[in-house]
């Protein structure tokens, strides 16, 4: 965990300035955050900066604002009217460029369409779209009229879409005829049709034409977007909403089978994201910023849409796969648009690293000034490759730790305020206003260099308002382990300099290529296969994807394991959850190792799947089952 001597570090000032800023944020949090909030445009100033009734925080209570106004309208009143907001590139190579002025027009048009569909304040709108400009524009259009969007990642299956649309009670669904991925068309409307058959609350569907694929349209329910657009651009007044009115609900995985609808506020969320984006990315007027995440995840919500656009930044959005049609597609895009800030995931870095540096070397990447990483721990080897071959040994890397629940960046280097020396693989220090710590099972701070649980000890503005529809679950999931303290579910270590090293999840949540998936959700999907009686899912360390999915499944009596059944189960997982749930390994066993109380001993399965020592197994009801798992594991490994 040594500090690396990087050339740009010599430019770093002593950390004092950062520490003073941080100390102020801790000593006077309300004054500190009120100062940050003044960077946004408010229709009415808040009455109180923070109302904290644990575990519920209301930031900027009584304040009124509108997210779409802050991301669009306020820029068109300045010279940014003609500044590029979005450079969009489709996978086939088609390009659309939006200035803030055209973005304003488009947001107004789509807001008018939503209103025509009868959508109003607090109605929920499900967005199931590929990475096309209509996705962020519909999000802003919802925000404009005070409707709450719930974006469902376009890689999710019909069942997953239906579950989310139903839980949120969506009134309207927006989808597309399809999306491009590696040259193939993903038939989104067809998948949506399957979902809609299970979604009684959805009254109308808007379909965006993207791939020109034939689709079935249900006349009473479905409308093409292009048929709904008015010829004249209507102006839709942005609806003032209270700071704690929800901006969106985004589903994420936890330790139970049912995904959690994370509800984010408008005011606190925007204030946190606006401030943290400046600190971390040091965004400048001339920056060209590219975050490669999908808008369907929180990274896309905060770090593609709301934070950059609230800053009036120029952003790049790319629709397709990183290595399609050639391995250097991303490097080509950086070169083509003169990207200055490039924010991606460790999985992508490791994958592109595997292809070799000859690919980035073909392109002029000298525009880059800053690199970022998110979603999983970045191993020092990938960090150094990214630093050397993409950043040309000139660009700091901001390793940003945060979660769907935190709304915005929490622990990260912060070149915008001060450059703390970097250490490859460490997210460095908590950002101002964020009181993070590493504690033991009893909630006591861990000594440095020892692994513990990562917690946040004070409320912060971007924190979730709750879990949609279930306040008890919100309390239980995050605040019951240590009363009054937010439990993140991650393991971490603080080194002797106070730097945080995030070690991965401490709960049953996997990070597969940066996608967050709960093992319980995967197990539910596996047992919904008619021939599977019982299943346990564990993560196996994967050199590229972080975690890969391993299923141990017990079949119905009388059903014999076969390669065909394996394939069927794998396909079933894709159908129920989506492609990211495709298992890497499936083992059919006749018994799963369990505790005396009947809980599956996941620890053992994990050890078996990862080929490491098993440790203490004394709570096992029947030790033979361990031998059996090991035996079947080895047998199946041999037979493939
Ligand atoms: C992990 C993604 C290490 C972590 C923004 C967290 C990270 C989970 C980092 C949240 C990082 C995110 N280093 N691990 N820089 N960033 N994580 O909700 O386990 O999809 O709890 O939000 O990703 O995943 P989520």
CSV table of N, CA, C and O in Angstrom, one decimal, residues 24 49 97 102 132 136 138 175 202 215 223 226 234 304 328 394 431 446 477 480 496 514 607 636:
chain,number,residue,atom,x,y,z
A,24,UNK,N,-14.0,22.0,8.1
A,24,UNK,CA,-15.2,23.0,8.1
A,24,UNK,C,-16.5,22.2,7.8
A,24,UNK,O,-17.5,22.4,8.5
A,49,UNK,N,-31.8,23.7,6.6
A,49,UNK,CA,-30.8,22.9,5.8
A,49,UNK,C,-31.0,21.4,6.0
A,49,UNK,O,-31.0,20.6,5.1
A,97,UNK,N,-25.6,15.8,-32.4
A,97,UNK,CA,-25.0,16.7,-31.4
A,97,UNK,C,-26.1,17.7,-31.0
A,97,UNK,O,-26.9,18.2,-31.8
A,102,UNK,N,-30.7,23.3,-28.2
A,102,UNK,CA,-31.5,22.2,-28.8
A,102,UNK,C,-31.9,21.2,-27.7
A,102,UNK,O,-33.0,20.6,-27.8
A,132,UNK,N,-29.7,6.0,-26.1
A,132,UNK,CA,-30.0,7.0,-27.1
A,132,UNK,C,-30.3,8.3,-26.4
A,132,UNK,O,-30.7,8.3,-25.2
A,136,UNK,N,-31.7,10.3,-21.6
A,136,UNK,CA,-31.6,11.4,-20.7
A,136,UNK,C,-32.6,12.5,-20.9
A,136,UNK,O,-33.1,13.2,-20.0
A,138,UNK,N,-35.8,12.2,-21.8
A,138,UNK,CA,-37.1,11.8,-21.1
A,138,UNK,C,-36.9,11.9,-19.6
A,138,UNK,O,-37.8,12.3,-18.9
A,175,UNK,N,-40.3,3.0,-24.3
A,175,UNK,CA,-39.3,2.1,-24.8
A,175,UNK,C,-39.0,2.4,-26.3
A,175,UNK,O,-39.3,3.5,-26.8
A,202,UNK,N,-49.8,0.2,-16.1
A,202,UNK,CA,-49.3,0.9,-17.3
A,202,UNK,C,-50.4,1.2,-18.2
A,202,UNK,O,-51.0,0.3,-18.8
A,215,UNK,N,-42.5,-3.8,-35.3
A,215,UNK,CA,-42.9,-4.1,-34.0
A,215,UNK,C,-44.5,-4.2,-33.9
A,215,UNK,O,-45.1,-3.6,-34.8
A,223,UNK,N,-48.0,4.3,-28.7
A,223,UNK,CA,-47.9,5.4,-29.7
A,223,UNK,C,-46.4,5.5,-30.1
A,223,UNK,O,-45.5,5.4,-29.2
A,226,UNK,N,-42.6,9.8,-32.6
A,226,UNK,CA,-42.6,10.7,-33.7
A,226,UNK,C,-44.0,11.2,-34.1
A,226,UNK,O,-44.2,12.3,-34.7
A,234,UNK,N,-43.7,23.4,-28.1
A,234,UNK,CA,-44.4,23.9,-27.0
A,234,UNK,C,-43.4,24.2,-25.8
A,234,UNK,O,-42.4,23.5,-25.7
A,304,UNK,N,-23.8,10.9,-15.6
A,304,UNK,CA,-23.9,11.3,-17.1
A,304,UNK,C,-25.0,12.4,-17.1
A,304,UNK,O,-24.7,13.4,-17.9
A,328,UNK,N,-10.6,-0.9,-30.9
A,328,UNK,CA,-10.2,0.5,-30.5
A,328,UNK,C,-11.3,1.5,-30.6
A,328,UNK,O,-11.1,2.7,-30.6
A,394,UNK,N,0.2,11.1,-17.3
A,394,UNK,CA,0.1,12.6,-17.1
A,394,UNK,C,-1.2,12.8,-16.3
A,394,UNK,O,-1.4,13.8,-15.6
A,431,UNK,N,-14.8,12.6,0.8
A,431,UNK,CA,-15.0,14.0,0.3
A,431,UNK,C,-15.5,14.9,1.4
A,431,UNK,O,-16.1,14.3,2.4
A,446,UNK,N,-12.0,0.5,13.7
A,446,UNK,CA,-11.0,-0.5,13.5
A,446,UNK,C,-9.6,0.2,13.6
A,446,UNK,O,-9.5,1.3,13.1
A,477,UNK,N,-32.4,-2.5,6.4
A,477,UNK,CA,-31.2,-2.7,5.5
A,477,UNK,C,-30.0,-1.9,5.9
A,477,UNK,O,-28.9,-2.3,5.7
A,480,UNK,N,-30.1,-0.7,10.9
A,480,UNK,CA,-30.3,-1.5,12.1
A,480,UNK,C,-29.0,-2.1,12.7
A,480,UNK,O,-29.0,-2.4,13.9
A,496,UNK,N,-2.4,3.7,7.4
A,496,UNK,CA,-1.9,4.6,8.4
A,496,UNK,C,-2.1,6.1,8.1
A,496,UNK,O,-2.1,6.9,8.9
A,514,UNK,N,-19.1,-5.0,-12.8
A,514,UNK,CA,-19.6,-3.8,-12.3
A,514,UNK,C,-21.1,-3.7,-12.0
A,514,UNK,O,-21.6,-2.8,-11.4
A,607,UNK,N,-15.9,-21.1,-0.9
A,607,UNK,CA,-14.6,-21.6,-0.8
A,607,UNK,C,-14.4,-22.7,-1.8
A,607,UNK,O,-13.3,-22.8,-2.5
A,636,UNK,N,-17.3,-32.5,-11.5
A,636,UNK,CA,-17.9,-31.7,-12.6
A,636,UNK,C,-16.9,-30.8,-13.3
A,636,UNK,O,-17.0,-30.5,-14.5
